[in-house]
Amino acid sequence: DQVTSRAFYDPQGSDDRDDSLQSHVWTVSYGQALISGAVFPIVRSSGSDVTGAAMDSLPAGHGYTHLLAVLPHASGPNRSSWAWWDQPARNGITAFARVSLFQNSSLTMRQPTGTWAMETLHMVTEFGDLYNVSPNLGRYDVMANNNASSHPSAHTKSAMGWISPSGIVRHA
């Protein structure tokens, strides 16, 4: 239920603002991108390959090419958020990402929606990280700071086809 809520409709705060991945992507894309899919039953991995276990657990004929594996928390080895794309198919999946419901193992600090957005956008758009661009965009672009729940920058939105390059004012 928590994964379904975080993915598709997650009212938060006194104003019940929707903090779901779907709402975030819809908003930052100006209504041009929408998340859809299904939440499958919990999978347990006997090793460190949690995304592989998730891919292998999908039923035959599932029809998906992208997978977002959601871990309970991000504490410990092989639990960080990450995305891969353009991979050889494994049970039909060619792009996948890993995120967590919570940052800590005591399950008290939610992982930011920006982290979910960053990893999902990596795998569906094949747009890479902006951690090492100069000047660093930091909290002004979700692709430069996975804790930011901000919009992507105009550059990123243009690369994703959400705004026209002619609509971007360039300064010296």
PDB file of N, CA, C and O in Angstrom, residues 43-54 56 69 71-72 75-79 90 98:
ATOM      1  N   VAL A  43       8.942  -9.017  -2.873  1.00  0.00           N
ATOM      2  CA  VAL A  43       9.927 -10.026  -3.269  1.00  0.00           C
ATOM      3  C   VAL A  43      11.066  -9.977  -2.261  1.00  0.00           C
ATOM      4  O   VAL A  43      11.490  -8.912  -1.843  1.00  0.00           O
ATOM      5  N   ARG A  44      11.552 -11.113  -1.886  1.00  0.00           N
ATOM      6  CA  ARG A  44      12.721 -11.184  -1.006  1.00  0.00           C
ATOM      7  C   ARG A  44      13.894 -11.712  -1.821  1.00  0.00           C
ATOM      8  O   ARG A  44      13.754 -12.640  -2.589  1.00  0.00           O
ATOM      9  N   SER A  45      15.045 -11.076  -1.622  1.00  0.00           N
ATOM     10  CA  SER A  45      16.251 -11.477  -2.333  1.00  0.00           C
ATOM     11  C   SER A  45      17.171 -12.222  -1.381  1.00  0.00           C
ATOM     12  O   SER A  45      17.390 -11.783  -0.248  1.00  0.00           O
ATOM     13  N   SER A  46      17.726 -13.319  -1.852  1.00  0.00           N
ATOM     14  CA  SER A  46      18.653 -14.085  -1.012  1.00  0.00           C
ATOM     15  C   SER A  46      20.073 -13.520  -1.083  1.00  0.00           C
ATOM     16  O   SER A  46      20.945 -13.946  -0.351  1.00  0.00           O
ATOM     17  N   GLY A  47      20.287 -12.548  -1.966  1.00  0.00           N
ATOM     18  CA  GLY A  47      21.616 -11.954  -2.099  1.00  0.00           C
ATOM     19  C   GLY A  47      21.516 -10.455  -2.264  1.00  0.00           C
ATOM     20  O   GLY A  47      20.494  -9.841  -1.949  1.00  0.00           O
ATOM     21  N   SER A  48      22.577  -9.862  -2.812  1.00  0.00           N
ATOM     22  CA  SER A  48      22.619  -8.410  -2.948  1.00  0.00           C
ATOM     23  C   SER A  48      21.927  -7.902  -4.218  1.00  0.00           C
ATOM     24  O   SER A  48      21.686  -6.710  -4.345  1.00  0.00           O
ATOM     25  N   ASP A  49      21.592  -8.783  -5.147  1.00  0.00           N
ATOM     26  CA  ASP A  49      20.974  -8.374  -6.411  1.00  0.00           C
ATOM     27  C   ASP A  49      19.463  -8.227  -6.245  1.00  0.00           C
ATOM     28  O   ASP A  49      18.683  -9.043  -6.725  1.00  0.00           O
ATOM     29  N   VAL A  50      19.055  -7.172  -5.554  1.00  0.00           N
ATOM     30  CA  VAL A  50      17.633  -6.983  -5.280  1.00  0.00           C
ATOM     31  C   VAL A  50      16.853  -6.621  -6.537  1.00  0.00           C
ATOM     32  O   VAL A  50      15.709  -7.048  -6.701  1.00  0.00           O
ATOM     33  N   THR A  51      17.445  -5.838  -7.448  1.00  0.00           N
ATOM     34  CA  THR A  51      16.722  -5.504  -8.672  1.00  0.00           C
ATOM     35  C   THR A  51      16.584  -6.741  -9.564  1.00  0.00           C
ATOM     36  O   THR A  51      15.551  -6.924 -10.198  1.00  0.00           O
ATOM     37  N   GLY A  52      17.605  -7.582  -9.592  1.00  0.00           N
ATOM     38  CA  GLY A  52      17.506  -8.831 -10.344  1.00  0.00           C
ATOM     39  C   GLY A  52      16.410  -9.736  -9.796  1.00  0.00           C
ATOM     40  O   GLY A  52      15.644 -10.333 -10.549  1.00  0.00           O
ATOM     41  N   ALA A  53      16.321  -9.832  -8.475  1.00  0.00           N
ATOM     42  CA  ALA A  53      15.258 -10.632  -7.852  1.00  0.00           C
ATOM     43  C   ALA A  53      13.888 -10.082  -8.225  1.00  0.00           C
ATOM     44  O   ALA A  53      12.953 -10.841  -8.506  1.00  0.00           O
ATOM     45  N   ALA A  54      13.759  -8.746  -8.249  1.00  0.00           N
ATOM     46  CA  ALA A  54      12.486  -8.129  -8.634  1.00  0.00           C
ATOM     47  C   ALA A  54      12.147  -8.446 -10.089  1.00  0.00           C
ATOM     48  O   ALA A  54      11.004  -8.808 -10.406  1.00  0.00           O
ATOM     49  N   ASP A  56      13.212 -11.003 -11.914  1.00  0.00           N
ATOM     50  CA  ASP A  56      12.938 -12.433 -12.065  1.00  0.00           C
ATOM     51  C   ASP A  56      11.582 -12.833 -11.488  1.00  0.00           C
ATOM     52  O   ASP A  56      11.017 -13.852 -11.872  1.00  0.00           O
ATOM     53  N   ALA A  69      12.291  -0.872  -8.660  1.00  0.00           N
ATOM     54  CA  ALA A  69      12.331  -1.718  -7.461  1.00  0.00           C
ATOM     55  C   ALA A  69      12.355  -0.795  -6.246  1.00  0.00           C
ATOM     56  O   ALA A  69      13.167   0.120  -6.175  1.00  0.00           O
ATOM     57  N   LEU A  71      12.830  -0.555  -2.238  1.00  0.00           N
ATOM     58  CA  LEU A  71      13.325  -1.212  -1.037  1.00  0.00           C
ATOM     59  C   LEU A  71      12.695  -0.560   0.188  1.00  0.00           C
ATOM     60  O   LEU A  71      12.288   0.604   0.136  1.00  0.00           O
ATOM     61  N   PRO A  72      12.639  -1.264   1.311  1.00  0.00           N
ATOM     62  CA  PRO A  72      12.083  -0.642   2.518  1.00  0.00           C
ATOM     63  C   PRO A  72      12.896   0.574   2.966  1.00  0.00           C
ATOM     64  O   PRO A  72      12.333   1.593   3.340  1.00  0.00           O
ATOM     65  N   SER A  75      19.509   2.188   3.920  1.00  0.00           N
ATOM     66  CA  SER A  75      20.680   2.014   4.786  1.00  0.00           C
ATOM     67  C   SER A  75      21.382   0.702   4.495  1.00  0.00           C
ATOM     68  O   SER A  75      20.736  -0.343   4.452  1.00  0.00           O
ATOM     69  N   GLY A  76      22.699   0.759   4.301  1.00  0.00           N
ATOM     70  CA  GLY A  76      23.495  -0.447   4.102  1.00  0.00           C
ATOM     71  C   GLY A  76      23.953  -0.622   2.670  1.00  0.00           C
ATOM     72  O   GLY A  76      23.575   0.136   1.777  1.00  0.00           O
ATOM     73  N   PRO A  77      24.775  -1.645   2.442  1.00  0.00           N
ATOM     74  CA  PRO A  77      25.318  -1.881   1.099  1.00  0.00           C
ATOM     75  C   PRO A  77      24.241  -2.334   0.119  1.00  0.00           C
ATOM     76  O   PRO A  77      23.263  -2.967   0.503  1.00  0.00           O
ATOM     77  N   ASN A  78      24.430  -2.000  -1.156  1.00  0.00           N
ATOM     78  CA  ASN A  78      23.535  -2.397  -2.244  1.00  0.00           C
ATOM     79  C   ASN A  78      22.107  -1.909  -2.040  1.00  0.00           C
ATOM     80  O   ASN A  78      21.157  -2.567  -2.430  1.00  0.00           O
ATOM     81  N   ARG A  79      21.966  -0.750  -1.417  1.00  0.00           N
ATOM     82  CA  ARG A  79      20.630  -0.221  -1.165  1.00  0.00           C
ATOM     83  C   ARG A  79      20.474   1.215  -1.666  1.00  0.00           C
ATOM     84  O   ARG A  79      19.424   1.816  -1.514  1.00  0.00           O
ATOM     85  N   ARG A  90      16.163  -8.764 -19.360  1.00  0.00           N
ATOM     86  CA  ARG A  90      16.082  -9.797 -18.325  1.00  0.00           C
ATOM     87  C   ARG A  90      14.607  -9.896 -17.952  1.00  0.00           C
ATOM     88  O   ARG A  90      14.047  -8.953 -17.392  1.00  0.00           O
ATOM     89  N   ARG A  98      16.304   1.631  -8.761  1.00  0.00           N
ATOM     90  CA  ARG A  98      16.110   1.195  -7.375  1.00  0.00           C
ATOM     91  C   ARG A  98      15.963   2.433  -6.501  1.00  0.00           C
ATOM     92  O   ARG A  98      16.769   3.362  -6.589  1.00  0.00           O
TER      93      ARG A  98
END
